[in-house]
Every structure is written in structure tokens, then in C-alpha cells.
Coordinates of C-alpha atoms in Angstrom, one line a residue:
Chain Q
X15 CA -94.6 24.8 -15.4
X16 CA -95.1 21.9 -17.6
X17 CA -98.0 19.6 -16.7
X18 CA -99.6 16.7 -18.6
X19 CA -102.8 15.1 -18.3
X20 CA -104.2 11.8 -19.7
X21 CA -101.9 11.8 -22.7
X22 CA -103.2 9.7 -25.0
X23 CA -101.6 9.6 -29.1
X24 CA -102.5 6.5 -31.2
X25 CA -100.8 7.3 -34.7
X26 CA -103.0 6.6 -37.9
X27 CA -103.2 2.8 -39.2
X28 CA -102.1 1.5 -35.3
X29 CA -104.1 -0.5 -33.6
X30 CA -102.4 0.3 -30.2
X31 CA -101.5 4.0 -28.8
X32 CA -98.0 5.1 -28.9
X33 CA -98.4 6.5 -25.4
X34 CA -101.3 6.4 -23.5
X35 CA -102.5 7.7 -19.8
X36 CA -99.4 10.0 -19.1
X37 CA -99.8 12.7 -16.0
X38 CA -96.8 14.3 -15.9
X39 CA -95.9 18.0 -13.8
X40 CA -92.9 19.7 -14.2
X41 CA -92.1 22.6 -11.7
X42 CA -88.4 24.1 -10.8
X43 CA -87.4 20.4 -11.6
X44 CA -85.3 18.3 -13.4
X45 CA -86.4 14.8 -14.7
X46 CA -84.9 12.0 -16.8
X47 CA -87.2 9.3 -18.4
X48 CA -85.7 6.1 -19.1
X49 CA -87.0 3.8 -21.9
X50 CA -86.6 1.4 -24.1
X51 CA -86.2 2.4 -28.2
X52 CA -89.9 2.2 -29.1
X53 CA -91.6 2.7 -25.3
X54 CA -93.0 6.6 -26.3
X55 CA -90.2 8.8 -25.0
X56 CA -89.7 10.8 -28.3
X57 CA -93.7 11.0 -29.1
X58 CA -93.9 12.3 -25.6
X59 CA -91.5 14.8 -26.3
X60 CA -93.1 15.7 -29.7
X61 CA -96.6 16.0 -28.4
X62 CA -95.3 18.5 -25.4
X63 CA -93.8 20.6 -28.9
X64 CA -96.9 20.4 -30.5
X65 CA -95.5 18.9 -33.5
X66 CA -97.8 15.7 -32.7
X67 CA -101.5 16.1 -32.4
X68 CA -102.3 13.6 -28.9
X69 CA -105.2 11.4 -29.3
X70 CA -106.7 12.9 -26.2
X71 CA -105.5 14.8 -22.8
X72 CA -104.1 17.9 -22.5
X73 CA -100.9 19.4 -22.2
X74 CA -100.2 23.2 -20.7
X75 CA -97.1 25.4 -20.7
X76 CA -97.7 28.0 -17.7
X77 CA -101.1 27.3 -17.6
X78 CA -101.4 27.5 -21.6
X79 CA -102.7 25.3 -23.7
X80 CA -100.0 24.4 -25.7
X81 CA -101.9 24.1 -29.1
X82 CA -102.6 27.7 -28.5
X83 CA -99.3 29.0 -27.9
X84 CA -97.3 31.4 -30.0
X85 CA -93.9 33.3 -29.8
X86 CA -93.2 31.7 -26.1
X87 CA -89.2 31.5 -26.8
X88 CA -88.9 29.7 -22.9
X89 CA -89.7 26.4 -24.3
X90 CA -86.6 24.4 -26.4
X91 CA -85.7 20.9 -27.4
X92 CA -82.5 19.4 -29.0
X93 CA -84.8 17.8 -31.7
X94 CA -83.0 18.3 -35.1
X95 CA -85.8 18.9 -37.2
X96 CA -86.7 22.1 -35.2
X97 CA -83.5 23.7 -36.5
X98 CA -84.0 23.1 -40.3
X99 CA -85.7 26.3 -40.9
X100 CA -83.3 27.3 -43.7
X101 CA -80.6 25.6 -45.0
X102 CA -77.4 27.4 -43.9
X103 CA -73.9 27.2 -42.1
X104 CA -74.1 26.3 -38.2
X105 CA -72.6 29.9 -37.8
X106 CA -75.6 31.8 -39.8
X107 CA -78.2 29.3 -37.6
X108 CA -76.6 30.4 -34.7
X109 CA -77.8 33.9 -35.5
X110 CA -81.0 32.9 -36.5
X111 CA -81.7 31.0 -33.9
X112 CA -80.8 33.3 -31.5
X113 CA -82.9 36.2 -33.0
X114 CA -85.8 33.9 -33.2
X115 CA -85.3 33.0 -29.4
X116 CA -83.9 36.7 -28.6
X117 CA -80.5 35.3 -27.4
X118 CA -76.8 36.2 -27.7
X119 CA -75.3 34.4 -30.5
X120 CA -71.7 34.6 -28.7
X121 CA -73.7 32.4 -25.9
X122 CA -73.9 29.9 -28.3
X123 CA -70.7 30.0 -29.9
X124 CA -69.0 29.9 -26.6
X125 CA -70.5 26.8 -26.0
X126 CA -69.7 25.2 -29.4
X127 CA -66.1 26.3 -28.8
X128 CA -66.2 24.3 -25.1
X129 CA -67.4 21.4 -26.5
X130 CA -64.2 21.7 -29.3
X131 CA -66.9 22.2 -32.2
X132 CA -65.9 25.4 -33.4
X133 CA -64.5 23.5 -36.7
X134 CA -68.2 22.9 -37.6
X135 CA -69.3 27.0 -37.9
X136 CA -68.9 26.9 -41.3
X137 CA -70.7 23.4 -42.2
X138 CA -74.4 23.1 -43.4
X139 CA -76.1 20.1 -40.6
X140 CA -75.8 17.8 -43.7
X141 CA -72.2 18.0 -43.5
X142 CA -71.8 17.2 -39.6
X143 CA -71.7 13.6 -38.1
X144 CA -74.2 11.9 -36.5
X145 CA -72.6 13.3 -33.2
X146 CA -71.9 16.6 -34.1
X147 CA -75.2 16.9 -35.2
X148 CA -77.1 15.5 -31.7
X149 CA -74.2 18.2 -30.1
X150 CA -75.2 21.0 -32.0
X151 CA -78.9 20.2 -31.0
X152 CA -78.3 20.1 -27.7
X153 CA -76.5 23.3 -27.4
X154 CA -79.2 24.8 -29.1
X155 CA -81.5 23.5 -26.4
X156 CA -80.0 25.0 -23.5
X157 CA -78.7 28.4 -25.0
X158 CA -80.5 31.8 -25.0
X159 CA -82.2 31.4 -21.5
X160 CA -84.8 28.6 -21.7
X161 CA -87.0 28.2 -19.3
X162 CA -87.5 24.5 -20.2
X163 CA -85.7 22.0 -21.7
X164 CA -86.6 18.9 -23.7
X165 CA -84.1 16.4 -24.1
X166 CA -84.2 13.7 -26.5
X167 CA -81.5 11.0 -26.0
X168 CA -78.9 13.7 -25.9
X169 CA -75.8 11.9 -25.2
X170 CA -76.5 9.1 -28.6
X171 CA -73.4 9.0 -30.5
X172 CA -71.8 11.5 -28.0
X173 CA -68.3 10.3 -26.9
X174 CA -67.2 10.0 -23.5
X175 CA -65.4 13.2 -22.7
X176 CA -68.2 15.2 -24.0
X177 CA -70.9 13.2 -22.7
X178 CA -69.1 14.2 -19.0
X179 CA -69.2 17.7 -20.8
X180 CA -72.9 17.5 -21.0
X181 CA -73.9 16.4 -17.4
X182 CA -72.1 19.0 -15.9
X183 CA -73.8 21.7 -18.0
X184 CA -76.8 20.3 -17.7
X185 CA -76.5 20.2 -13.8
X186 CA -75.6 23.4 -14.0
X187 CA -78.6 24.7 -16.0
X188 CA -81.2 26.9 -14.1
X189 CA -84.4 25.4 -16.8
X190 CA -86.5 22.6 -16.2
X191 CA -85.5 19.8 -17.8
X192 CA -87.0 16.8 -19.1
X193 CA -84.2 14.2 -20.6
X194 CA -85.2 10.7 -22.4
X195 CA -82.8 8.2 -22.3
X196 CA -82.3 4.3 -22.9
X197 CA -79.4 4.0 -21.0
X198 CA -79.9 3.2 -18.0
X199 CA -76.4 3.0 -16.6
X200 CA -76.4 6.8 -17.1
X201 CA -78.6 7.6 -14.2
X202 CA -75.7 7.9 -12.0
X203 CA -75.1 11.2 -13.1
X204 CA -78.3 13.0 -12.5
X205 CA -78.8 11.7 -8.7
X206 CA -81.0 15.3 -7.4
X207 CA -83.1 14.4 -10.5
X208 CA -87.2 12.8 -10.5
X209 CA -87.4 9.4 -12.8
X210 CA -89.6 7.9 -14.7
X211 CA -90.0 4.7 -16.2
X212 CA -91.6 4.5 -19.4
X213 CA -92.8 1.4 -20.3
X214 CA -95.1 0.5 -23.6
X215 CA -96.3 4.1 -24.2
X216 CA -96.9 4.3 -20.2
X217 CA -94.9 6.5 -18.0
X218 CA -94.6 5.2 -14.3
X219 CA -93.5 7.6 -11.4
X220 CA -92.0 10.3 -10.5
X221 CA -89.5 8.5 -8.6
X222 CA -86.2 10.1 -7.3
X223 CA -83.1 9.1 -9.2
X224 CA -81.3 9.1 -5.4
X225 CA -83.1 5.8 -4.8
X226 CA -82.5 4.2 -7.8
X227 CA -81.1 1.3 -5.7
X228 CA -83.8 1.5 -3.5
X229 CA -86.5 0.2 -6.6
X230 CA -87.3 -3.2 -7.6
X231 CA -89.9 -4.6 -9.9
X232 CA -92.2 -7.5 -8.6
X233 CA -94.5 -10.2 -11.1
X234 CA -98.3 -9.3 -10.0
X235 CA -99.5 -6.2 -7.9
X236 CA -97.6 -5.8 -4.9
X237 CA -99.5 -4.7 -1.6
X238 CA -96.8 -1.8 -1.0
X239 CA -96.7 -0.8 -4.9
X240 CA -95.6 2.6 -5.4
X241 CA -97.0 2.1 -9.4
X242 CA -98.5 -0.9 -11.1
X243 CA -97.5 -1.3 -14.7
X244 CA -99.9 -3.0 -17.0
X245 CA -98.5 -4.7 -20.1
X246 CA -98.7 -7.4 -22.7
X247 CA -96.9 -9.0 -20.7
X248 CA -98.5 -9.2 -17.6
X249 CA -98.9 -6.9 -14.9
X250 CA -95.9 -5.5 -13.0
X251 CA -95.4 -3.4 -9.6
X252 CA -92.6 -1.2 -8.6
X253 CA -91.9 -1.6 -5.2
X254 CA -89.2 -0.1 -2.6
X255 CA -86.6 -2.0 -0.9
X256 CA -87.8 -5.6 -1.5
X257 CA -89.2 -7.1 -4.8
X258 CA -88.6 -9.5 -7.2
X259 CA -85.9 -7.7 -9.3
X260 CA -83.6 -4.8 -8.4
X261 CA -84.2 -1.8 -11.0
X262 CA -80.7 -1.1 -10.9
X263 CA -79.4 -4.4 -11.9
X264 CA -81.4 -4.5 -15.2
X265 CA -79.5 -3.8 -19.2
X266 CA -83.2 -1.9 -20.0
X267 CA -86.3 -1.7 -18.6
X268 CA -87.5 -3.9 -21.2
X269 CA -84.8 -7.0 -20.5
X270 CA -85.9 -6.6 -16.3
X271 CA -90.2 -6.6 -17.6
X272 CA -89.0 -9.5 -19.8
X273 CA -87.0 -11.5 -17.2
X274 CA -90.0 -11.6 -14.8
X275 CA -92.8 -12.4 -17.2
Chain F
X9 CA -89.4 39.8 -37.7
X10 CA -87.8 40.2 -41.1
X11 CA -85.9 37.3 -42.2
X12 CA -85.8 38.1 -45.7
X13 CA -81.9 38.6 -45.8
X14 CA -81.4 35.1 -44.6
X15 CA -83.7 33.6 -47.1
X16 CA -82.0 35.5 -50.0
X17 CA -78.7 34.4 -48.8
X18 CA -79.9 30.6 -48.8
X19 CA -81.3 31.2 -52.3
X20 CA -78.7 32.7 -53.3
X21 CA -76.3 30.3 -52.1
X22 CA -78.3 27.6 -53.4
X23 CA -75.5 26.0 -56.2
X24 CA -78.3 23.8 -57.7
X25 CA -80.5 26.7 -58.0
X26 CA -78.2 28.8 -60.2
X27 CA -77.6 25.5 -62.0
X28 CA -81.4 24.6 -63.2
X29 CA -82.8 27.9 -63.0
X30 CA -79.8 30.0 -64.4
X31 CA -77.2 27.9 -66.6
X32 CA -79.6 25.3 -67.5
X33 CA -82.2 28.2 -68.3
X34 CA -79.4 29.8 -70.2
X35 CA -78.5 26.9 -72.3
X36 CA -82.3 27.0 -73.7
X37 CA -81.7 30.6 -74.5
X38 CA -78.6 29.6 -76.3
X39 CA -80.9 26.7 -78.2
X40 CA -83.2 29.6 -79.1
X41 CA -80.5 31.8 -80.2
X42 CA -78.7 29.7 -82.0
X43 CA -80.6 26.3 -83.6
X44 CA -84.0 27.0 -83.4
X45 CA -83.7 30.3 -85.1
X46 CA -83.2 29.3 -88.6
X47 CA -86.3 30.4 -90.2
X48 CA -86.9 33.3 -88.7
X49 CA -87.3 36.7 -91.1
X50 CA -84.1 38.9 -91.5
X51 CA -86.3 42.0 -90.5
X52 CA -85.7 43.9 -86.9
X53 CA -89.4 43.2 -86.2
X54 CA -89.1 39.7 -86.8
X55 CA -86.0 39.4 -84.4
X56 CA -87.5 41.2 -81.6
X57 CA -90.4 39.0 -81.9
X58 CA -88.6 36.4 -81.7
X59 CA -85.9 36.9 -78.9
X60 CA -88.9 38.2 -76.9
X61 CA -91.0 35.3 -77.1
X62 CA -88.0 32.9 -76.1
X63 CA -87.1 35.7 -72.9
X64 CA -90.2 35.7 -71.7
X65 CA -91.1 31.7 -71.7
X66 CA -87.8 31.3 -70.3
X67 CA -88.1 33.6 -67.6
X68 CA -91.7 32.3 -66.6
X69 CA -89.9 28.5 -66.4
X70 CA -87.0 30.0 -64.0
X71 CA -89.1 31.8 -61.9
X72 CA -91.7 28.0 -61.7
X73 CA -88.2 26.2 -61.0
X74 CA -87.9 28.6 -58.2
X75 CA -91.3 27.9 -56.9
X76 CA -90.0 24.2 -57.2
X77 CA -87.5 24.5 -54.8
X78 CA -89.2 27.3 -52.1
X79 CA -92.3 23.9 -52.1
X80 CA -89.2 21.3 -51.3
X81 CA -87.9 23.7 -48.5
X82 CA -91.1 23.4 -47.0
X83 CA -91.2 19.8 -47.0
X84 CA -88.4 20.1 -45.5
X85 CA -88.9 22.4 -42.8
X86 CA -92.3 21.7 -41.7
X87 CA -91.2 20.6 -38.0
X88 CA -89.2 23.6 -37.9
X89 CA -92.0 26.1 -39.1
X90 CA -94.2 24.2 -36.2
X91 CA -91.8 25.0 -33.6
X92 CA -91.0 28.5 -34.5
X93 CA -94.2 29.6 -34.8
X94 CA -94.6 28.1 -31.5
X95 CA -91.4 28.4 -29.6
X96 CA -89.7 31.5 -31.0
X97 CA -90.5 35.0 -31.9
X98 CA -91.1 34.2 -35.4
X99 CA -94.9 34.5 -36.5
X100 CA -96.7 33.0 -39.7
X101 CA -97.1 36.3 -41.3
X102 CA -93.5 37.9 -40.4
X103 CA -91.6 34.7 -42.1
X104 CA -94.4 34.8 -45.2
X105 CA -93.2 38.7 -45.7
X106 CA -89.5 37.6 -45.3
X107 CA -90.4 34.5 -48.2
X108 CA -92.4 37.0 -50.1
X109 CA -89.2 39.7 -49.7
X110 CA -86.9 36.8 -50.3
X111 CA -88.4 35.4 -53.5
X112 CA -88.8 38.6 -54.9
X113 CA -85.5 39.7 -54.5
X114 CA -84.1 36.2 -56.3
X115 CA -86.9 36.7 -59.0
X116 CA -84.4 40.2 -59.9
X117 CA -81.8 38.6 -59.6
X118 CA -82.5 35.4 -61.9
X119 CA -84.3 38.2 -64.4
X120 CA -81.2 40.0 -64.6
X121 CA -78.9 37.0 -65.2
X122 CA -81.5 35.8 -67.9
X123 CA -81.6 39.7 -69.5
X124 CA -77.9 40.2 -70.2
X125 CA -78.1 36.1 -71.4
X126 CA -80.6 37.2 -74.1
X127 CA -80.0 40.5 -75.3
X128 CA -76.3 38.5 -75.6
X129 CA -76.9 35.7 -77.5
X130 CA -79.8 36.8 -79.6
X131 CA -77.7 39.9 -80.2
X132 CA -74.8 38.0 -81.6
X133 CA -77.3 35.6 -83.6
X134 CA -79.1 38.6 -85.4
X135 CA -76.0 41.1 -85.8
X136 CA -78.0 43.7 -84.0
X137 CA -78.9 44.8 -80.8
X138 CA -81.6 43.8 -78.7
X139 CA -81.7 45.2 -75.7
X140 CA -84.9 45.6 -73.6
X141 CA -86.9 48.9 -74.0
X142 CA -88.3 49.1 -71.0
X143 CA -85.8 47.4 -68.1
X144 CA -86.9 48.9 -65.1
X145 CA -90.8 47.5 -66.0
X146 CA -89.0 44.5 -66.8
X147 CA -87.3 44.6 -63.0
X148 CA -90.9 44.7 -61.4
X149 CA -92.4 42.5 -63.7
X150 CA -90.0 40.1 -62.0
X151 CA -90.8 41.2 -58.4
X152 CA -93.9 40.5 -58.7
X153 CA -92.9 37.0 -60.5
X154 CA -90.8 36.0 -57.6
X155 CA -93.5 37.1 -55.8
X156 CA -96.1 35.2 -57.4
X157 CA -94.7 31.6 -57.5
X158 CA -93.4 32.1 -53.7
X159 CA -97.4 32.4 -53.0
X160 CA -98.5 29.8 -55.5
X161 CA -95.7 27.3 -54.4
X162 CA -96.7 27.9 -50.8
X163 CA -100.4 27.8 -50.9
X164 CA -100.1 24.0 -53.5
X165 CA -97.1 22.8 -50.9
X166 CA -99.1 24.1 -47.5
X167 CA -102.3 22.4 -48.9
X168 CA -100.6 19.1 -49.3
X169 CA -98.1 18.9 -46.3
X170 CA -101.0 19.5 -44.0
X171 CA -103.9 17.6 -45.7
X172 CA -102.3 15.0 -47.7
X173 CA -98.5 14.3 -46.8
X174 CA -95.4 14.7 -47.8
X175 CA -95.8 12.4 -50.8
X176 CA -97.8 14.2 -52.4
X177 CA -96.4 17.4 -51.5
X178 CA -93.3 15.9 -53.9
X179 CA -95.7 15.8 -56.9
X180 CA -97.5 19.3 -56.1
X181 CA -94.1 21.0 -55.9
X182 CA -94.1 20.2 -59.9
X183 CA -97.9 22.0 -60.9
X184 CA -96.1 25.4 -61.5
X185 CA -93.1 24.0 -63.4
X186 CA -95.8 22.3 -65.7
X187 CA -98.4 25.4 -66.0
X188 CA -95.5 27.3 -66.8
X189 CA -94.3 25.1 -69.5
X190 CA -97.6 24.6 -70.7
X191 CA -99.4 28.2 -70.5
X192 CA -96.1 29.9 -71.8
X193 CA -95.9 28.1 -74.8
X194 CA -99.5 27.6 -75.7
X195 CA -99.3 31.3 -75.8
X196 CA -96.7 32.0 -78.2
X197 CA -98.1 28.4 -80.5
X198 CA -102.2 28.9 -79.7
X199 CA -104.3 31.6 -80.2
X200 CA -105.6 31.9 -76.7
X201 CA -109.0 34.1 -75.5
X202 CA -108.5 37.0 -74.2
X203 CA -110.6 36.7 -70.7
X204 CA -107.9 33.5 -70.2
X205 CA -104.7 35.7 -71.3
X206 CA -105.6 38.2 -68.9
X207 CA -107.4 35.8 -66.1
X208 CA -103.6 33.4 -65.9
X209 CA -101.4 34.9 -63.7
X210 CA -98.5 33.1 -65.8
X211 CA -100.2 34.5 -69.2
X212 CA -100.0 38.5 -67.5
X213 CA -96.7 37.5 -66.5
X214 CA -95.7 36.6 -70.2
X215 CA -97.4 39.3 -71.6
X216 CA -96.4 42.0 -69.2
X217 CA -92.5 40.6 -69.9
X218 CA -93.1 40.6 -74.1
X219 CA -94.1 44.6 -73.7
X220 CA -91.4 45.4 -71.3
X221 CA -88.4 43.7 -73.4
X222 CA -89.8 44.5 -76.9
X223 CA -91.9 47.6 -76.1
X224 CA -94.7 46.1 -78.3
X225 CA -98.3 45.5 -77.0
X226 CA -99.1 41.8 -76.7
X227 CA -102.4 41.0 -79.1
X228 CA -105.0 38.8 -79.1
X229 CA -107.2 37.4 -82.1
X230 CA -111.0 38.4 -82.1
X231 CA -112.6 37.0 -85.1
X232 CA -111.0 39.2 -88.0
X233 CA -109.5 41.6 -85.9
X234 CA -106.3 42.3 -83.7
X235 CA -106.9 43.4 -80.2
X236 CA -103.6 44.8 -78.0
X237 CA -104.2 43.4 -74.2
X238 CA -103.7 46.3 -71.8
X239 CA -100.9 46.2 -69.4
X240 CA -102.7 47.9 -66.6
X241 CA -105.3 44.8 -66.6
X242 CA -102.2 42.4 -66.8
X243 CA -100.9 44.3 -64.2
X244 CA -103.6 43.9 -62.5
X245 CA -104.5 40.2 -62.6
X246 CA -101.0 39.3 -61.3
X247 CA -101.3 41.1 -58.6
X248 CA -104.6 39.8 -58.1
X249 CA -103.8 36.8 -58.1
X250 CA -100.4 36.8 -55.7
X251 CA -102.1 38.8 -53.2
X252 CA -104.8 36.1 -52.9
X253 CA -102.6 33.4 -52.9
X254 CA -100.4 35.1 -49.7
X255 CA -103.4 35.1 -48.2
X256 CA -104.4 31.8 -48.3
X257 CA -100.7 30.9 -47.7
X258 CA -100.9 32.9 -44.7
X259 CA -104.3 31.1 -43.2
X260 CA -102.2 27.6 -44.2
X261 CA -98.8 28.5 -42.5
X262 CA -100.8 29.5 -39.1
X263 CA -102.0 26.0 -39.5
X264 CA -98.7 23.4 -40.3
X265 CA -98.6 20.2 -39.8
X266 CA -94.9 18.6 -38.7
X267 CA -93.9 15.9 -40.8
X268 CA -91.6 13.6 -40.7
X269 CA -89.4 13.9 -43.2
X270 CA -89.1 10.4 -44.0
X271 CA -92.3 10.6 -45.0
X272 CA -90.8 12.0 -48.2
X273 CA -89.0 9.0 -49.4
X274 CA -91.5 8.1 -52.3
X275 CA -89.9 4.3 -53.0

């Protein structure tokens, strides 16, 4: 169980944090946070690794603090700079990473061989595209039996076939998952998930993804507000059912906050 | 969890590294062999003297050059290092034997290569041969070596990625290439104390590879007289010294910061 309190992280030299106030619980769930490029998604994702130190709150893994954790393989991200231990062919990582998680290596290769990638087994990640690198990271994520997953835009530079490819494997998989994304149009294909909006380093919900068209966002704080959103430019509610704008309707979160301020 | 084989089999299959710290390495030796070696005596004594001092500076530089590239690997990898530690089985201590296995077994290696380059070309310059008297010393000598600049790289790289950045760790990853250069020569061109020839790692490390090619006991000026430097105390202060150094490399790795690694780009 993942849970989040009061996340605060202001980097050094900013005036303003990156995220701030996020209470977050993740239990035998699957959630996908949707944000605009620069809202907090990835430093929330970071922080949960431990590879950012938060400003203040805490965040636990089962109950663990994770600045105190060591050797828990059950956590995994698609994050490429977690798999840069050494610099080697995707095939030797494979086994590395898989004896450092105490996995099957065939798991893995099985999986790159689905998703047509077996041509990059003998390529260093230097050598991959942009796509078959954010691939590779994501099949690292959700091979050798994680027990939660953290997804950073995993379908960027992805094309279509695979990105179908994806949805379906990670419908499939038993882990929690958390999954950033800016594209909104995506949530279609993760309807039994929770959502959250991240907004300005704040994260509003959980929300179900099943009533997506339910949402709308209203100018002001709404009597019936399911979350009020404070931000520079102005303060916003999300409502159900009646509102000012329909969620669904909007490019990004930050066009729909822009088009009611 | 021993990951020494896959560390030896990056090092190993690192092209540049065989470049700089091998052929380019080599080339020197060939400079020594060949044009630097005009006014050197046509007695054996002089010969060995010679081709020794050359082997052993050379050797020194390879292994800092190899301690150059274990301090950009960790520049590179400090994300990844946070997150294994973390989120895998690996632990600080288990990938610091692996490095320490790693670099020691590349340290052989690059001591071999550089042994056969010598005893070659400084064997073809002086019409004679000059093979090592003592190989097998000369074959621990570079364990420890590899050894050594693994722990010295990590402990000057550790320092700055997690209390200065990854800018400076750039600059840092240099300190043992230039020691090296430095302390190497100034022992073969100054006449250096003794408490200092035995108290620098890299002047043991000289020393301990002079004896073990040449056979002959390293000396040291006092006043009028000549004074051998003992290799158990050479031995001794090398190993000294690397042992420390894993250790503080140890309490550093437990505690790595993630960079980014565009943190790197200096300009």
C-alpha cells in the first residue's frame, strides 16, 4: 500500500513548490493522473522513488517509510534513469535487472518479443529511439512481479498499435499502478481506474475515470464541490453533473483552468 | 550479490577505455622506447633503470585513467544506484565488492597489456631482454592498483555528486589522473622524502611496480647516504590507504544522491 501525506517539494533557487499538499493512498488500485507538462506529475513520481528529497510530508510503502527502505524489489517505475546502472546491451540488462529484482529474464524477453522489440537485444539504450527506449522502460516496470507500478507518461512517442499493446497489459496487470499522463483523450482506456487531476503541483481527487463525463469544472467554489483547486489563476471547483465546463471536453487541464479564468 | 562479472564485461567492453588507457598508454611507451631514450648508458643496469621507470609511471596513469572513467559512470548512474539500493536486491556494500572485484580484475588486465608492451619495445630498443623479474608481484601489485583508484575515484566522485553536483563531480573525476601524473614523475625527476614515498599510495604503487619489474629496491636520498624503501611498508601503505578509502566509499554510496544527469552539461 502506497500512501502520501502532505507532500510538499520546493526545488532549490524556486520560489514556488513543485508540488505541494498531496494526500494520496494507493491500495489493490489502479490510478492514472492527468497533467499538464510542468503540473508535478514526474516530481511526484520521483519523490515516491526516493530519488527526490520532499520539502516536507511523508510518504510510506507498506507502512515504511520510504527513505528507510532497502532491497524491497515490489516497487518499479519505467523511469530511464533507474536502468543505467551499467552500460550494456538491453539483453545483458535484462539479466541484471532481473537478478537485482529476482525475476525471470525469459519474462522479460517474452515481453520485448510481443511488443516486436526483440531487434533491440543487442543495442546499448543509447542506440534505441526515443520510443524504444520509453518501451523498454515500461517493460521493465511491469516485469518480475511488482507489486507496484509507477508510470511516467508511458505511451510518449509510443505508436498506436503498441500504445493498444500497452493498455491491455496494463489492464491485465495484478500491481498497483500509478500512471501520469497529459493526454487526456487517453482516459478512455482505463475506465475501472481512480483519477486525478493534477494541477500546479496540486493533485485533486481520487475521482473514478467511469465518470469522467460526469465532471465539470466551475469559476469560484461551488456549494456541491467535490475538490476546490486554488491557483494563480483564481480558484476553481470540480463539480458533478452541472458546472461551468465539462472535464471531458477540455485539450488539457491547463487549456479548461485557462478558459474559465 | 556479486556483480563483478557484469562490471568487468562493461570495462572490458569499453572501446574508449582500451583506447586511452591501453593504445594511447602504449604509444607513450613507444615514445619512451624509442625517442626519449637517446642518452641513456649502454649498460644492462642503465636499461632496466630506465624501461622500469617508464613501466611503472605508465602503469600508474592507466590505472588514474581508469579511475577517470569508474567516477563518469557514477555520474552517470546516480538515479540508478538510488533505486537499486532501494528497490532491488542490490546493497551498497554488495555492488562496492563487485566495483572493487571489477576494477581489480581490469587493473590485471591493463597491467598485462602494458607488460608485454614494455618488455617489447624496450627490448627491441636496447637489443636485450627485459622481461620482469618478479611478474606474479607485479600481477598483485596491479590488483591492488585497480583496487585503489576504484576506492579513490569513488570516495572524490561520491563526495561531490552528493554534496556538490554533478559539475563538479566532472572536475573531481580528473584529481587522480593529475596526482598520478604529478607524483609519478616527481618521483623518478625529484628526490622525494621518504615518510612522503612511503605515506602516497601512488608513490607505494610506483615503487612496489619498480622492484617487481626490475627486481631492484627503490632508494631514497638521506643526506649523504642511500636508503632502500622496504616493500613490506609499501605494501602496506597501499593497502592502507584502499581499505580506508572503500570504507568511506561505502558510508557515501549508502547515502547517494540522484542527479539529474543534465546536470552534467558544464556549458
Amino acid at each position: 500500500m502506497l500512501e502520501v501525506r502532505g507532500l510538499e517539494v520546493t526545488f532549490p533557487g524556486a520560489t514556488t513548490p513543485a508540488v505541494r499538499g498531496i494526500d494520496l493512498r494507493l491500495d489493490r488500485a489502479k490510478m492514472v493522473v492527468v497533467g499538464a507538462n510542468g503540473s508535478g506529475k514526474t516530481t511526484l513520481i520521483r519523490s515516491i522513488l526516493g530519488l527526490i528529497r520532499p520539502t516536507a510530508g511523508a510518504i510510506s510503502l507498506d507502512g515504511r517509510d520510504v527513505r528507510t527502505i532497502q532491497g524491497d524489489p515490489g516497487l518499479s517505475t519505467n523511469l530511464a534513469e533507474v536502468y543505467r546502472l551499467m552500460s550494456l546491451p538491453v539483453r545483458d540488462l535484462v539479466r541484471l535487472y532481473a537478478l537485482l529484482k529476482g525475476g525471470d529474464p525469459a519474462e522479460m524477453e517474452g515481453r520485448l518479443r510481443e511488443f516486436e522489440l526483440d531487434p533491440v537485444l543487442g543495442k546499448r539504450l543509447h542506440e534505441l529511439s526515443t520510443g524504444q527506449q520509453k518501451l523498454v522502460g515500461d517493460l521493465f516496470a511491469v516485469c518480475f512481479q511488482p507489486r507496484l507500478v509507477l508510470l511516467d507518461e508511458p505511451f510518449d512517442n509510443v505508436d498506436f498499435a503498441r500504445r493498444r499493446r500497452l493498455v491491455r497489459l496494463l489492464q491485465e496487470l495484478s500491481a498497483d499502478v500509478l500512471l501520469n499522463t497529459h493526454e487526456l483523450e487517453l482516459l478512455g482506456s482505463f475506465s475501472g481506474w481512480r483519477l486525478g487531476l493534477m494541477f500546479e503541483g496540486r493533485l485533486l481527487g481520487p475521482f473514478s475515470v467511469a465518470e469522467l463525463d460526469r465532471l465539470y469544472l466551475t469559476r469560484g467554489v461551488a456549494p456541491e464541490a467535490l475538490a476546490v483547486l486554488e491557483t494563480s489563476l483564481g480558484t476553481f471547483s470540480v463539480t458533478r453533473d452541472a458546472g461551468d465546463r465539462p472535464v471531458k471536453s477540455a485539450t488539457s487541464l491547463n487549456a479548461l483552468v485557462e478558459s474559465l479564468a | 550479490m556479486n556483480l563483478t562479472r557484469w562490471y568487468a564485461k562493461a570495462m572490458l567492453t569499453n572501446g574508449s577505455l582500451w583506447f586511452w588507457a591501453v593504445a594511447f598508454m602504449a604509444m607513450w611507451l613507444g615514445i619512451g622506447a624509442f625517442l626519449e631514450s637517446q642518452g641513456v648508458g649502454s649498460a644492462r643496469s642503465a636499461a632496466v633503470a630506465y624501461t622500469t621507470s617508464w613501466y611503472a609511471v605508465v602503469v600508474l596513469i592507466a590505472l588514474s585513467l581508469l579511475a577517470a572513467v569508474i567516477a563518469g559512470s557514477y555520474a552517470y548512474g546516480s538515479s540508478a544506484l538510488a533505486y537499486a539500493f532501494r528497490y532491488s536486491r542490490l546493497t551498497p556494500a554488495g555492488y562496492l565488492g563487485s566495483l572493487v572485484g571489477g576494477s581489480a580484475l581490469l587493473g590485471l588486465v591493463l597491467n598485462v597489456v602494458l607488460l608485454g608492451a614494455t618488455a617489447g619495445m624496450f627490448g627491441l630498443r636496447f637489443a636485450t631482454t627485459l622481461v620482469p623479474v618478479d611478474p606474479v608481484a607485479l600481477l598483485g601489485v596491479s590488483l591492488v592498483g585497480g583496487a585503489f583508484f576504484m576506492a579513490l575515484s569513488s570516495t572524490l566522485t561520491l563526495l561531490a555528486i552528493n554534496h556538490l553536483g554533478l559539475r563538479s563531480a566532472d572536475f573531481v573525476g580528473y584529481v587522480p589522473l593529475v596526482l598520478s601524473f604529478v607524483l609519478g614523475n616527481a618521483q623518478v625527476y625529484v628526490a622525494l622524502p621518504r615518510w612522503f614515498l612511503y605515506g602516497s599510495p601512488f608513490n607505494d604503487l610506483t615503487s612496489l611496480l619498480y622492484q617487481g619489474y626490475s627486481g631492484n629496491t627503490p632508494t631514497v636520498q638521506l643526506g649523504t647516504a642511500t636508503v632502500p624503501l622496504g616493500w613490506v611498508p609499501l605494501l602496506l601503505g597501499i593497502l592502507v590507504w584502499t581499505g580506508s578509502l572503500v570504507g568511506c566509499t561505502l558510508v557515501l554510496l549508502r547515502r547517494i544522491r540522484s542527479r539529474h544527469l543534465e546536470e552534467r552539461r558544464q556549458i
